[in-house]
């Protein structure tokens, strides 16, 4: 088949061009379930992909995208197809060519790798090889152009342009997807973004996905498009909704036809559809734009202040916290579990006693052992306002998706609670509601990094927050593993992600304390060594025999076995803990006491002991 003679950019100087619509939406309508690798269908069911292309062509589209949005190694690996990049991309071009007439442009589509993830510049920087591999496969089948679409971050789109531009002289269309009107996820105005993309080699710039026609229109109305650069728009069919288990979009074809006229008035020359659009949407746009000439782009006046002045991000007043105090003296964190019921009286009594004993912070677990407990945010706020006790909240990756995590952290910031410990969290199936879902949107490394991003004044999505948060972020360390060196490397990754301090699982022998000291002393952040007093011989035997990695000395087990459960056994547990504290204080300035079975009197006594020993040491130095 012969191809159009003019390249797309030249054609768009004097003509409007109708693009196609959604591939996945139409495949879903044709009975292909969500979750299937749509790109693999280029190989296993090319007929159905050809049917979609042909439907859009017959509706009037003359810009046909290959079915390759996610045909890069990263996305294909989720289906075990990472070795099929070349075959899938090349087949996609062949399928599209066979399905449409020779008066249509067949364009190689390449989607963002990072669009569905948290923005991570280190990760984005590794995508170059994948973009080059996919583009090379598409170019080998003589596509008419390359389309880079649905990029939330300018940085990632610039990377794709950087590796693809040297491969071809064909036109490259660079399309962003914005979360808010007029601004990208990584904080660029569209004016700045379009200028950077053209400078990097994009021939056509525009928007697709995320927003419907109205918001896309508002976005381009306020943006400056570089001179002699065609503008493309591929909006969604409004907002996604679910009704009776079916996905649907709000915008009807007639509305899309009306919107096409508005896009033309803004100087857009390549106009198509994205998620939710069907051949009927494209047919209506083709009909209303038939026989019409393009209109010149009239840019708005440049907003000098918006384009040149950085977003004002107010720095916080950083309060003193455990990371500050531990550089000056021995510092004690005490863990006290939130209640499993609605009664807070005993918890607040324990908090008051620990505060009076000198606890520098009281740390509250986040549904530890996947067992439902009262919100540590609510308790943290109560203890801070009513008792002037300093809360340190655990934040588990298990229970909240990214929306909930950021909302939770923003609430902590508003309440003045700034000390947190990031943990992975035990799987929900091990807790008291085994049917609950474990979310785990991100790892503890990611969450540490994202909280520090809030401290820079940017949300998880990259949106400016107008203020900087002031979180002090802790990382958990479990030394009770078979491969201590591997656990240490994992800890080092948390430090690289931005952790400000370390809290360890409880230790019960002096050898492990020394091992942790030797393993962490090269790190430039403080370590709080975990110590939990034993309460009975049964408690000691359980820890020794059933908890992986924890081993008590024969002497400690023998000492606990002398007593029946009760006050005397707990006194012996405190005595053993004191000996561990003495050893630990010679290695660490940070001590983390875990209250066993809500016996807060035990950790209060140990807290007083630590401060007494610390004061004696200071007196001796003088």
Short mmCIF file of N, CA and C in Angstrom, two decimals, residues 318 320-331 500 524-528 589-590:
data_model
loop_
_atom_site.label_atom_id
_atom_site.label_comp_id
_atom_site.label_asym_id
_atom_site.label_seq_id
_atom_site.Cartn_x
_atom_site.Cartn_y
_atom_site.Cartn_z
N UNK A 318 10.77 24.38 61.76
CA UNK A 318 11.02 22.99 62.16
C UNK A 318 11.15 22.90 63.68
N UNK A 320 11.89 21.19 67.40
CA UNK A 320 12.88 20.25 67.91
C UNK A 320 12.27 18.87 68.02
N UNK A 321 13.06 17.84 67.75
CA UNK A 321 12.55 16.48 67.83
C UNK A 321 13.64 15.53 68.26
N UNK A 322 13.37 14.24 68.14
CA UNK A 322 14.28 13.24 68.66
C UNK A 322 15.64 13.25 67.94
N UNK A 323 15.63 13.61 66.65
CA UNK A 323 16.90 13.63 65.92
C UNK A 323 17.80 14.75 66.44
N UNK A 324 17.19 15.83 66.92
CA UNK A 324 17.98 16.91 67.52
C UNK A 324 18.47 16.52 68.91
N UNK A 325 17.57 15.97 69.74
CA UNK A 325 17.96 15.69 71.12
C UNK A 325 18.98 14.56 71.21
N UNK A 326 18.89 13.58 70.30
CA UNK A 326 19.78 12.43 70.40
C UNK A 326 21.24 12.81 70.08
N UNK A 327 21.45 13.93 69.42
CA UNK A 327 22.82 14.39 69.18
C UNK A 327 23.43 14.99 70.44
N UNK A 328 22.58 15.32 71.42
CA UNK A 328 23.05 16.00 72.62
C UNK A 328 23.07 15.09 73.85
N UNK A 329 22.16 14.13 73.92
CA UNK A 329 22.04 13.27 75.11
C UNK A 329 21.32 11.99 74.75
N UNK A 330 21.33 11.06 75.71
CA UNK A 330 20.55 9.84 75.50
C UNK A 330 19.07 10.19 75.41
N UNK A 331 18.40 9.63 74.41
CA UNK A 331 17.02 9.97 74.10
C UNK A 331 16.19 8.68 74.09
N UNK A 500 15.63 9.72 58.35
CA UNK A 500 16.35 10.59 59.28
C UNK A 500 16.86 9.85 60.51
N UNK A 524 25.06 7.90 58.70
CA UNK A 524 25.15 9.25 59.28
C UNK A 524 23.85 9.68 59.94
N UNK A 525 23.02 8.72 60.36
CA UNK A 525 21.79 9.05 61.07
C UNK A 525 21.74 8.22 62.35
N UNK A 526 21.04 8.69 63.39
CA UNK A 526 21.02 7.96 64.67
C UNK A 526 20.20 6.69 64.62
N UNK A 527 20.61 5.72 65.42
CA UNK A 527 19.89 4.46 65.57
C UNK A 527 19.33 4.37 66.98
N UNK A 528 18.04 4.03 67.07
CA UNK A 528 17.40 3.78 68.36
C UNK A 528 17.27 2.27 68.51
N UNK A 589 23.04 6.35 71.55
CA UNK A 589 22.39 7.39 72.35
C UNK A 589 20.87 7.29 72.26
N UNK A 590 20.40 6.52 71.30
CA UNK A 590 18.96 6.36 71.14
C UNK A 590 18.49 5.01 71.66
#
